[in-house]
XYZ file of C-alpha atoms in Angstrom:
626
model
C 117.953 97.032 74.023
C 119.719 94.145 72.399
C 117.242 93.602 69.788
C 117.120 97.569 69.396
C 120.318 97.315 68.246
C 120.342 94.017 66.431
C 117.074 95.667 64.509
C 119.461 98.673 63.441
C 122.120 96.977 62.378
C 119.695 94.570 60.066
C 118.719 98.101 58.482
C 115.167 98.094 60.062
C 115.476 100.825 62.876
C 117.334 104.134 63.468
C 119.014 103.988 60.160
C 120.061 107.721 60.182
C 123.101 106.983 62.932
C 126.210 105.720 61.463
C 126.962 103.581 64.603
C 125.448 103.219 68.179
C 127.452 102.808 70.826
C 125.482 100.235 73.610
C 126.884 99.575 77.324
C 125.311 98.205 79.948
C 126.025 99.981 83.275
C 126.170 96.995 84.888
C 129.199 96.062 83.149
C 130.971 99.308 84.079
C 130.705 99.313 87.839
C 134.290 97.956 87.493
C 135.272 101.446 86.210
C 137.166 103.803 87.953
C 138.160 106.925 85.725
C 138.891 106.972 81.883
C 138.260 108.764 78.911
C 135.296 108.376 76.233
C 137.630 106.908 74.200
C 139.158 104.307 76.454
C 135.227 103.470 77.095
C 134.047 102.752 73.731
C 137.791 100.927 72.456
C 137.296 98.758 75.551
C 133.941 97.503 73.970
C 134.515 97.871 70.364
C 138.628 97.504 69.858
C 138.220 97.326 65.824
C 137.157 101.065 65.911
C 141.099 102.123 66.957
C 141.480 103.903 63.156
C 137.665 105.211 63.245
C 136.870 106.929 65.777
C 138.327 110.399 64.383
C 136.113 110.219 61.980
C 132.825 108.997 63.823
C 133.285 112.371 66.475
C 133.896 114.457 63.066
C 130.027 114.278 63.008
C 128.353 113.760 66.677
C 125.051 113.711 65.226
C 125.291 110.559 63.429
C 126.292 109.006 66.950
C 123.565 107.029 69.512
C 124.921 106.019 72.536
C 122.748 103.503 74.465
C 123.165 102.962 78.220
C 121.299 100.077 79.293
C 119.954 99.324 83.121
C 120.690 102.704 84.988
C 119.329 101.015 87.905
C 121.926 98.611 88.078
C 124.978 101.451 88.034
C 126.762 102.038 91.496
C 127.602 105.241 90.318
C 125.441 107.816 91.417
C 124.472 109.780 88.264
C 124.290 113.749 89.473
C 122.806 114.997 86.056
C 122.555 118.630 87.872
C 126.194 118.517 88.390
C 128.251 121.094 86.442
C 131.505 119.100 86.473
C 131.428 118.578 82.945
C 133.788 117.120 80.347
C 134.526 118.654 76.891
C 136.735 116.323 74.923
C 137.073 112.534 74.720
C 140.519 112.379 75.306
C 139.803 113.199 79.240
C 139.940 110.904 81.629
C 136.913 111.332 84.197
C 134.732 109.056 86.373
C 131.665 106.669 84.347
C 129.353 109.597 85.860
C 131.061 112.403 84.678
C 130.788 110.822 81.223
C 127.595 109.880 80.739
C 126.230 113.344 82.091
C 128.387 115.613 79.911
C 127.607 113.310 76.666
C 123.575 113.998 78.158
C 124.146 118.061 78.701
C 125.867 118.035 75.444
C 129.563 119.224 76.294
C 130.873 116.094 75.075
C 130.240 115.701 71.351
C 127.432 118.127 71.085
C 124.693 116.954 68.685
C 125.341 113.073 69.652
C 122.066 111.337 70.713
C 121.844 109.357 74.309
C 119.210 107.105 75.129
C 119.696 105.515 78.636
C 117.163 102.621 80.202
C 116.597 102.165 83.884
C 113.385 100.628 86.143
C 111.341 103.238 87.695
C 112.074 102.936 91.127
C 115.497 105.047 90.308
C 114.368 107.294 87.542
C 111.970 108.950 90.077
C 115.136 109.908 91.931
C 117.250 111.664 89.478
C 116.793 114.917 87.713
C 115.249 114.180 84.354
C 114.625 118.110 83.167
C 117.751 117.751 80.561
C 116.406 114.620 78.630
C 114.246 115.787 76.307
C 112.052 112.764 76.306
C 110.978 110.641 79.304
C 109.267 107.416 77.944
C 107.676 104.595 80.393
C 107.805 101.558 78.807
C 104.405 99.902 78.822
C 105.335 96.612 77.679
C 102.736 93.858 76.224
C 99.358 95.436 76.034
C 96.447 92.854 76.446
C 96.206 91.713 73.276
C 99.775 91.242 72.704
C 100.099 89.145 75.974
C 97.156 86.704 74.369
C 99.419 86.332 71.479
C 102.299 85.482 73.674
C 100.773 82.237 74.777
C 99.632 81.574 71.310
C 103.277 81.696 69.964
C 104.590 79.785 72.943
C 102.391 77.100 73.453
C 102.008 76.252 69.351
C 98.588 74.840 70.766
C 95.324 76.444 70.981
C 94.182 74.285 73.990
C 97.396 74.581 75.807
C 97.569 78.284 75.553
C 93.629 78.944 75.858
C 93.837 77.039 79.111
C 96.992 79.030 80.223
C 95.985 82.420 79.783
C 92.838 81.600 81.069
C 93.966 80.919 83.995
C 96.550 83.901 83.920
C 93.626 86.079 83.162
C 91.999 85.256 86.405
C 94.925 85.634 88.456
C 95.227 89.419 89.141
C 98.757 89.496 89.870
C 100.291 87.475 87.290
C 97.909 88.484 84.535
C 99.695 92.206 85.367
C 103.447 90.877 85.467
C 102.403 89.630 82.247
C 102.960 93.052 80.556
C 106.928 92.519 81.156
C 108.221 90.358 78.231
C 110.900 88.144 80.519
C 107.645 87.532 83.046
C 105.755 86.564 80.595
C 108.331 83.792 79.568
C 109.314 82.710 83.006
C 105.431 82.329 83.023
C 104.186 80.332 79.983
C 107.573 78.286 80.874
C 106.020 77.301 84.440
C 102.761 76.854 83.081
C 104.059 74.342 80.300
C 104.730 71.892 83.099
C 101.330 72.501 84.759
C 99.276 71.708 81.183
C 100.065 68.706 80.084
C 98.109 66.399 77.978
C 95.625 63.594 80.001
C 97.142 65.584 83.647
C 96.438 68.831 85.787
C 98.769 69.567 88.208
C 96.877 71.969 89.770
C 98.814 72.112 93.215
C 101.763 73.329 91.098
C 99.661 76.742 89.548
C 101.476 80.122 91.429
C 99.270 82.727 92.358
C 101.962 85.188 93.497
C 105.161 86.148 92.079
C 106.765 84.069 94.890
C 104.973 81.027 93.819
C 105.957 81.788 90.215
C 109.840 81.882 91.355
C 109.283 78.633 93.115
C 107.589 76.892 90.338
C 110.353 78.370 87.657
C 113.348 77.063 90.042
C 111.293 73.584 90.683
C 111.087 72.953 87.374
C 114.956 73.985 86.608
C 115.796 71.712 88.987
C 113.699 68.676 88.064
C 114.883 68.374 84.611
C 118.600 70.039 84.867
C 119.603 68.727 87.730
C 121.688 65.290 87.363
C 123.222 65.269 90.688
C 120.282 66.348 92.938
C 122.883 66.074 96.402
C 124.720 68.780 95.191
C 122.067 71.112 95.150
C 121.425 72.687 98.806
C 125.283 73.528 98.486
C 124.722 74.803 95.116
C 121.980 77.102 95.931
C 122.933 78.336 99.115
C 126.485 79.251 98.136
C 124.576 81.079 95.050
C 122.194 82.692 97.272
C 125.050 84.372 99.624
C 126.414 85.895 96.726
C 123.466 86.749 95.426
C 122.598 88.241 98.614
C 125.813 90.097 98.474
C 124.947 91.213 95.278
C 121.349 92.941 96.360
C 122.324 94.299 99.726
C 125.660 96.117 97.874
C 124.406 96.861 94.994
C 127.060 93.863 92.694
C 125.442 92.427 89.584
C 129.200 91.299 87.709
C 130.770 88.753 89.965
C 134.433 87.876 89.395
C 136.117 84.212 90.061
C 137.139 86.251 93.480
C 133.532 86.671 94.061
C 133.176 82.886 93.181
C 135.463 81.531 95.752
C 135.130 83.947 98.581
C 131.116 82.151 98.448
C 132.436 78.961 97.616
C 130.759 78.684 94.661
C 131.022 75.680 92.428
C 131.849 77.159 88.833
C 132.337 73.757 87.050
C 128.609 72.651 88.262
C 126.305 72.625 84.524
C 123.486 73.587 87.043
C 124.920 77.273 87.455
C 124.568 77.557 83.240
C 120.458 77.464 84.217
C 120.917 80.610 86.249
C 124.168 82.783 85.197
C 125.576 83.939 82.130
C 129.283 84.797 81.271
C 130.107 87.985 79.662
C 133.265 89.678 78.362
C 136.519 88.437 77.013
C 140.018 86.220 79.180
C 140.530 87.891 82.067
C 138.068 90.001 82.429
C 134.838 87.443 82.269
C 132.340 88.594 84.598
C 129.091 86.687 85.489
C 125.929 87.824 86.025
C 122.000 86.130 86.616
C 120.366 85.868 83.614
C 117.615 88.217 85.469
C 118.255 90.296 88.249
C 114.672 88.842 89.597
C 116.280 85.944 89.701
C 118.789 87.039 92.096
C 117.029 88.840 94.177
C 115.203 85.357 94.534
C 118.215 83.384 95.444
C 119.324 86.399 97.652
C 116.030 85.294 99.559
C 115.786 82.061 99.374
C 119.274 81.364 101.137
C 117.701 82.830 104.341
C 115.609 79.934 104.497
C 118.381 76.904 103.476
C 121.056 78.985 105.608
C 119.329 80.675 108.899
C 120.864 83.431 110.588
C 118.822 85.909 112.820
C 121.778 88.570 112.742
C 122.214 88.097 109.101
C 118.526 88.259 108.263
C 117.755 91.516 110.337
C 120.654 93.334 109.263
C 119.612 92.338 105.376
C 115.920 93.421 106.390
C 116.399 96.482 107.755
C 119.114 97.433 105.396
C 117.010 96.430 102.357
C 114.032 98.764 103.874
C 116.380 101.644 103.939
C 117.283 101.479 100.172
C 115.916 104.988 98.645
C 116.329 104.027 94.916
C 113.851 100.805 95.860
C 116.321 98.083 94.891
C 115.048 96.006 97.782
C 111.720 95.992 97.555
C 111.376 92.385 95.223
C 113.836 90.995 97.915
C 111.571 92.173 100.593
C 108.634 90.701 98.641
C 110.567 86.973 97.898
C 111.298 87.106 101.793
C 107.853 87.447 102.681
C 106.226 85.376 99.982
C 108.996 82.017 100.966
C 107.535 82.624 104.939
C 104.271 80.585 103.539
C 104.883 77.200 104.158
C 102.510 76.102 101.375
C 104.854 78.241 98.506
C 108.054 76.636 100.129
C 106.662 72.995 100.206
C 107.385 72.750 96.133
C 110.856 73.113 96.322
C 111.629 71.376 99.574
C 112.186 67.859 97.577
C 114.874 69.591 95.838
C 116.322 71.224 99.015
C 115.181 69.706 102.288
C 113.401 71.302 105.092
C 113.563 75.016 105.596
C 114.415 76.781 108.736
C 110.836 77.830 110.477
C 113.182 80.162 112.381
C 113.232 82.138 109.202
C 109.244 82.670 108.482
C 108.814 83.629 112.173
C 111.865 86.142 111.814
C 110.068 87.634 108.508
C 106.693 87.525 109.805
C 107.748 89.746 112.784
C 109.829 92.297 111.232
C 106.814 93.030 108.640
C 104.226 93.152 111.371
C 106.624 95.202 113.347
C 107.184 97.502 110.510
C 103.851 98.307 109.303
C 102.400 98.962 112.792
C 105.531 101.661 113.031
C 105.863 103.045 109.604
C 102.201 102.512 107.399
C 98.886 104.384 108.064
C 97.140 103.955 105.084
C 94.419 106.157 106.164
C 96.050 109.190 105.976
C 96.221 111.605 102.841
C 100.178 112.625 103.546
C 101.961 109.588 104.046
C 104.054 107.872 101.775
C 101.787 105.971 99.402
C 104.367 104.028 97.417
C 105.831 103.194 100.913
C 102.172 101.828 101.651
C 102.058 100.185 98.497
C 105.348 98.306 98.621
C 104.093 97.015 102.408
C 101.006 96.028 101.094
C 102.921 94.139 98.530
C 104.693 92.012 100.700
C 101.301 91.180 102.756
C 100.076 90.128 99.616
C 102.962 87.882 98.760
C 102.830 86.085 102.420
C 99.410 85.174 101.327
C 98.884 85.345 104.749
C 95.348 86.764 106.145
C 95.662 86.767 109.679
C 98.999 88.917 109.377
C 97.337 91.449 107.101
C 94.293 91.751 109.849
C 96.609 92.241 112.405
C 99.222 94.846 110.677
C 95.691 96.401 109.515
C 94.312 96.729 113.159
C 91.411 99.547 113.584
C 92.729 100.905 110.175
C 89.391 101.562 107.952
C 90.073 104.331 105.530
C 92.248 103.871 102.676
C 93.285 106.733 100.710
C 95.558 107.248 97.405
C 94.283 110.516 96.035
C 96.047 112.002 93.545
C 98.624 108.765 93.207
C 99.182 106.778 90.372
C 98.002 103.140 90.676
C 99.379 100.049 88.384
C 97.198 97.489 88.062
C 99.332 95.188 90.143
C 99.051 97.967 92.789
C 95.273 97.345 92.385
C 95.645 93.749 92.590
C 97.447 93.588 96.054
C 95.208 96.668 97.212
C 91.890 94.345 96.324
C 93.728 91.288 98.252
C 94.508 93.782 101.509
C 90.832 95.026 101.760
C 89.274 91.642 101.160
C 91.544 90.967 104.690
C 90.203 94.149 106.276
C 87.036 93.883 107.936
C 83.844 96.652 107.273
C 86.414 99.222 105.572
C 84.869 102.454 105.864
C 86.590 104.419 103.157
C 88.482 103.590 99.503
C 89.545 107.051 98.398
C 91.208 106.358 94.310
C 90.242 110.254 93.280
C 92.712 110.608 90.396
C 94.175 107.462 90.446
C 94.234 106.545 86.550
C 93.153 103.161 87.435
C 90.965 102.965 84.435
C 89.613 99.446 83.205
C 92.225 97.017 84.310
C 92.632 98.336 87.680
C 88.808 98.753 88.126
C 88.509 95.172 86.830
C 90.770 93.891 89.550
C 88.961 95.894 92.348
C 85.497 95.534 91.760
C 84.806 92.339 93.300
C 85.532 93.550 97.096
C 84.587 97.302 96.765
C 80.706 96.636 97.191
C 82.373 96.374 101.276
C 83.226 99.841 101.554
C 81.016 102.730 102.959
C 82.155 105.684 100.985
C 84.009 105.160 97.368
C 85.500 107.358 95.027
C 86.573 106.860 92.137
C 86.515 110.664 90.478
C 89.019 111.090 87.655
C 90.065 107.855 86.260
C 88.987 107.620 83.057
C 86.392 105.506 83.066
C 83.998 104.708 79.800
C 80.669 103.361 79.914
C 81.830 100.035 79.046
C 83.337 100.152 82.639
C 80.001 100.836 84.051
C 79.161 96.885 83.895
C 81.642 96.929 87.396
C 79.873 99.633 88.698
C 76.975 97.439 88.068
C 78.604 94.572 90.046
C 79.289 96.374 93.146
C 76.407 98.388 93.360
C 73.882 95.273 93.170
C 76.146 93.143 94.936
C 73.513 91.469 97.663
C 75.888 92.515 100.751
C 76.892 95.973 99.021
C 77.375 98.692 102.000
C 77.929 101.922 99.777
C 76.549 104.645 100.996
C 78.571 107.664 98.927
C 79.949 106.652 95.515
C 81.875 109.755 93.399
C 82.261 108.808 89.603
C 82.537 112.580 88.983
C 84.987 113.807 86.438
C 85.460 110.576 84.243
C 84.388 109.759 80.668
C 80.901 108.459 80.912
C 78.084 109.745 78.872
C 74.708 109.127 78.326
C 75.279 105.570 76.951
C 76.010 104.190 80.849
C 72.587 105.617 81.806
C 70.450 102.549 81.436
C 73.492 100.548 82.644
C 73.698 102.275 86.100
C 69.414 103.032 86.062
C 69.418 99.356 86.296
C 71.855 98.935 89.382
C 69.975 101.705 91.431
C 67.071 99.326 90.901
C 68.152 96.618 92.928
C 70.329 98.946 95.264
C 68.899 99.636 98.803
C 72.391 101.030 100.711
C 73.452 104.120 98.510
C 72.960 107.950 100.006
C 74.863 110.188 97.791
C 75.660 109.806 94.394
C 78.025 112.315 92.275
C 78.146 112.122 88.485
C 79.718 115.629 88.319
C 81.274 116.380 84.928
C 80.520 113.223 82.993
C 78.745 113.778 79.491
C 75.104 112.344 80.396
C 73.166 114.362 78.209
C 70.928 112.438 75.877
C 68.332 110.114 74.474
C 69.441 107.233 77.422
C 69.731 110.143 79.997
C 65.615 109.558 80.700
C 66.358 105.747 81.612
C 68.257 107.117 84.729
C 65.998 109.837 85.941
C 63.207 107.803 86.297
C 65.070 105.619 88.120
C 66.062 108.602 90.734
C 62.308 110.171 90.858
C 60.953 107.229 92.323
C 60.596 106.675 96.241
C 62.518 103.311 95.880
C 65.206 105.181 95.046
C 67.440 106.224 98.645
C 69.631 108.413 96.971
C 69.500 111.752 98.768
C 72.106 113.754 97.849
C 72.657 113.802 94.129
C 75.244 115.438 91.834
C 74.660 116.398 88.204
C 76.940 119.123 88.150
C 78.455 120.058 84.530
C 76.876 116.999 83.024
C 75.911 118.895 79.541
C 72.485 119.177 80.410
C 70.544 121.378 78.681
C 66.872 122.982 78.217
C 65.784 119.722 76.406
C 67.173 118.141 79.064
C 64.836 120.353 81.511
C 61.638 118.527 81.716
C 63.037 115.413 82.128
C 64.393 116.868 85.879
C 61.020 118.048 86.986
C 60.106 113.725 87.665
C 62.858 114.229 90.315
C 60.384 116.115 92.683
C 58.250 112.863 92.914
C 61.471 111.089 95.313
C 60.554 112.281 98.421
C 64.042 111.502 99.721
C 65.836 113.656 97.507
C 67.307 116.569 99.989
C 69.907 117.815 97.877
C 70.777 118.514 94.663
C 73.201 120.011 91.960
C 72.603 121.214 88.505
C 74.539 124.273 88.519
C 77.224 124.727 85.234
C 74.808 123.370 83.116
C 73.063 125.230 79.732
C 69.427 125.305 80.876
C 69.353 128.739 79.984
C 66.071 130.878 80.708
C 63.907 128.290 78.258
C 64.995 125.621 80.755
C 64.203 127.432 84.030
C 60.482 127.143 83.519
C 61.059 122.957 84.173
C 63.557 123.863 87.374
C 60.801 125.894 88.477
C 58.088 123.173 88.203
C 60.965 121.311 90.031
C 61.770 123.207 92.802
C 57.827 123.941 93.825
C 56.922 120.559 93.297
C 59.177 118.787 95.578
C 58.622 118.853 99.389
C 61.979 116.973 100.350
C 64.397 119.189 98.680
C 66.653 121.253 101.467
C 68.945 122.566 98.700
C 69.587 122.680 95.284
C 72.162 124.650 93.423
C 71.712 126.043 90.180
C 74.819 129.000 89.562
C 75.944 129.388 85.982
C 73.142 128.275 83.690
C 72.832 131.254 82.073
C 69.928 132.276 83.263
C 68.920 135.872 82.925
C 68.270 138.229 85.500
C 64.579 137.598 85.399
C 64.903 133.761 85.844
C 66.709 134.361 88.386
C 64.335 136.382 90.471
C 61.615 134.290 89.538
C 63.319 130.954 90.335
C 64.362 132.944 93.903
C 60.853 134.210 94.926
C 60.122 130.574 95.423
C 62.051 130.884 98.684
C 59.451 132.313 100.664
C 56.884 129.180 99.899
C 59.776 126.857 100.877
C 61.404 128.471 104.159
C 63.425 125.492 104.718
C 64.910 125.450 101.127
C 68.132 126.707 100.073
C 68.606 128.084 96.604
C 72.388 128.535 95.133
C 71.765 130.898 92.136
């Protein structure tokens, strides 16, 4: 948001608005009640003599309110306790919601920021735009590392590795991740060395890494440290649990924190003017991090299961990267890089952790069932992932075997800690993704453990052909156990066709196969059939529903009646139309496997109909949907 506005003010953005107005809430959890007026002259004192004439036109006006998430004012944007002038003194909420339902200078623009985790708990239905911001797309991570390294080896080598790291490769779509990153990585890639021991593989490790190198080469008096951090940490901890990012000099000295150390510079920043200077963390990652980490240089049992609990409880999700840097710090290996900087960490503390999360999933997660919280599941699984610890995932998985996200959105890093939880799960019976939107990058971090599941389904999640390679993978993976696969409803067409004739080649284990609605008709489309008309072929149930076949299409289906363990079949909402119904009838009195096979809107007429049902009575055992 700072370089949004920098950008305007340089003439290169947004030029049509006279001035924008930019606060960050976290700054203005301070404020009681005051007027619009009293806001902005508190942040901009020069405009005293202008303001008059900036509210003459409203419309000219952008106010930008920066880290919603980080308000501890609740925000009731269905309230109708409005203000209508900005001479009125009113609470920070009452504010921001009138100058967003347009009773406070109507015709103004607002544009107001916040992480997900509390947008999906307010009422958005009066913004009239709702943007997620995607960050870095692939290519623009790849040029990250370019610009940051200034050397093709170095950065090759980096992202390389990034790229094959599931977890970090997806943080990498967040620009201050992606720095924290290539910084870390800068110390691992060094000319002539490798320091391979240092690469993170979780977020956790990341934080570790970041603060072990802070601390190597800004740290001049390294005894002062444990004090340093641990004092930090408290108030950090403070912070998380009630909701403080500004921290006063009363804040300072109640946690005995030592302002005049130059260490602090590497992890807080000042802000405002005399006596009201505030700091903050330069991230709040980082201190949710410290928040963490103090557990483990300061032990307390009370202290840690009140903060566990109470972070659990948050609604708004503000404690679930605490939660994740507790678990992720109980691996002994992720703790051992900082311990030269800190000494030995309390054991008490990873045995604590390890119990409340195994305690927690066995009461609150059952990943195989459709109605239960998924993000819930999600964030759990997230903080199995970050323990890195196997046995623990086992255990909180127990005789769990189905794992089902219909209908729920999944990030790529939810893909990535969903791949590392059923690699820990042993014979999984079920991975339900219907209409997941998991598309390449999540597919791409799945792929290499799905070929263990029984039953997978991956309907509705935009899928190309180019995908199909992963499809591939599993499917002729040597200890693949699929038995039903769905890739109905996605964007495949006839292109895939050799791609996946070629995988049912070398697959013995699949049963059913649906490639409902998927655009297979085509040239390539013959490359697949003759794949599924010969007795190699297991498949039994098979699904070509609304596939754009048509009667060219026709003969090309009556090979099918040659698989002799084809039982059922679906061509129905096709356009075979009555020239095509002379092939389905070849088809149908042919086979000697098929138990049913439905047909319904083809647009056949009534005499293709009758014909293609007086077949019935030579195959008693058939069933024909017409």
């Amino acid at each position: 948001m700072q370089k949004f506005v920098f950008d305007w003010v340089r003439g290169e953005l947004y030029q049509r608005f006279s001035f924008v107005f930019f606060f960050k809430f976290r700054m203005l959890n301070d404020i009681k009640e005051l007027s619009l007026v009293d806001l902005i002259l508190k942040e901009y004192p020069y405009l005293t003599t202008k303001l008059e004439t900036l509210f003459s036109d409203p419309a000219n006006l952008l106010f930008i309110f920066d880290g919603l998430d980080e308000s501890v004012q609740q925000m009731d944007f269905r309230s109708e306790r409005l203000c209508t002038s900005p001479q009125i003194q009113e609470s920070l909420s009452v504010l921001v919601v009138s100058l967003v339902k347009q009773s406070l200078l109507k015709g103004c623009y607002i544009l107001i920021t916040s992480r997900p985790t509390k947008l999906a708990l307010i009422e958005t239905k009066n913004f009239q735009r709702v943007s997620e911001i995607m960050g870095f797309f692939p290519k623009e991570r790849k040029l990250y590392f370019d610009k940051f390294f200034l050397d093709e080896k170095k950065s090759e080598m980096a992202f390389n590795y990034v790229r094959e790291n599931g977890i970090l490769y997806t943080f990498c779509y967040i620009p201050s991740y992606c720095w924290i990153l290539c910084t870390v990585l800068s110390t691992c890639f060094k000319p002539q060395e490798m320091y391979f021991e240092l690469l993170p593989k979780t977020v956790t490790q990341l934080f570790v890494t970041f603060f072990a190198n802070i601390l190597t080469n800004h740290s001049r008096d390294t005894s002062q440290v444990p004090a340093l951090l641990t004092s930090l940490g408290w108030m950090a901890e403070y912070g998380v649990m009630e909701h403080v990012l500004g921290f006063e000099s009363c804040n300072l000295k109640t946690f005995g924190v030592n302002y005049s150390s130059q260490l602090l510079s590497n992890f807080m920043v000042e802000s405002g003017q005399g006596p009201n200077v505030t700091v903050s963390f330069f991230h709040l990652t980082i201190q949710e991090f410290l928040a963490a980490l103090v557990h483990y240089l300061d032990y307390s049992h009370e202290k840690l299961q009140e903060s566990l609990d109470k972070a659990r409880r948050f609604e708004d999700g503000r404690g679930e990267m605490f939660l994740r840097f507790l678990c992720g710090l109980s691996d002994s290996n992720t703790r051992a890089v900082l311990q030269k900087h800190l000494g030995n960490f309390s054991p008490k503390t990873s045995v604590d952790v390890i119990n409340w999360l195994s305690n927690t999933f066995s009461m609150n997660v059952r990943p195989d069932r459709e109605s239960d919280d998924k993000r819930k599941i999600l964030n759990m699984f997230a903080s199995l992932f970050e323990s890195r610890n196997r046995a623990l995932v086992a255990h909180c998985l127990g005789a769990n075997k189905k794992f089902q996200f219909p209908e729920f959105h999944l990030a790529p890093l939810d893909c990535t800690v969903l791949a590392f939880i059923l690699e820990c799960c042993r014979d999984p019976e079920l991975v339900d993704l219907d209409t997941c939107f998991i598309q390449t990058e999540g597919l791409e971090r799945l792929y290499t453990i799905l070929h263990n599941v029984v039953e997978l389904r991956l309907t509705n999640n935009d899928l190309k052909d180019t995908d199909m390679k992963f499809i591939y993978r599993i499917l002729t993976n040597p200890a693949c156990k699929i038995q039903n696969l769905s890739l109905k409803d996605n964007s495949f067409t006839e292109e895939c066709c050799p791609t996946l004739a070629a995988a049912l080649c070398e697959n013995q284990s699949l049963r059913t196969l649906d490639l409902s609605k998927n655009k297979l008709g085509g040239p390539e489309l013959e490359n697949l059939l003759n794949v599924l008309s010969d007795n190699a072929c297991k498949i039994g149930n098979l699904s070509l529903r609304a596939t754009k076949l048509t009667h060219e299409h026709a003969p090309l289906l009556v090979s099918l009646s040659g698989n002799t363990n084809l039982t059922h079949l679906n061509l129905s909402f096709n356009y075979f139309a009555d020239t095509g119904s002379e092939y389905i009838y070849e088809l149908i009195r042919k086979s000697t496997s098929l138990r049913e096979i439905r047909l319904d809107t083809n647009d056949f007429n009534m005499e293709s109909i009758e014909r293609l049902r007086s077949l019935q009575k030579y195959h008693p055992n058939l069933n024909i949907i017409l």
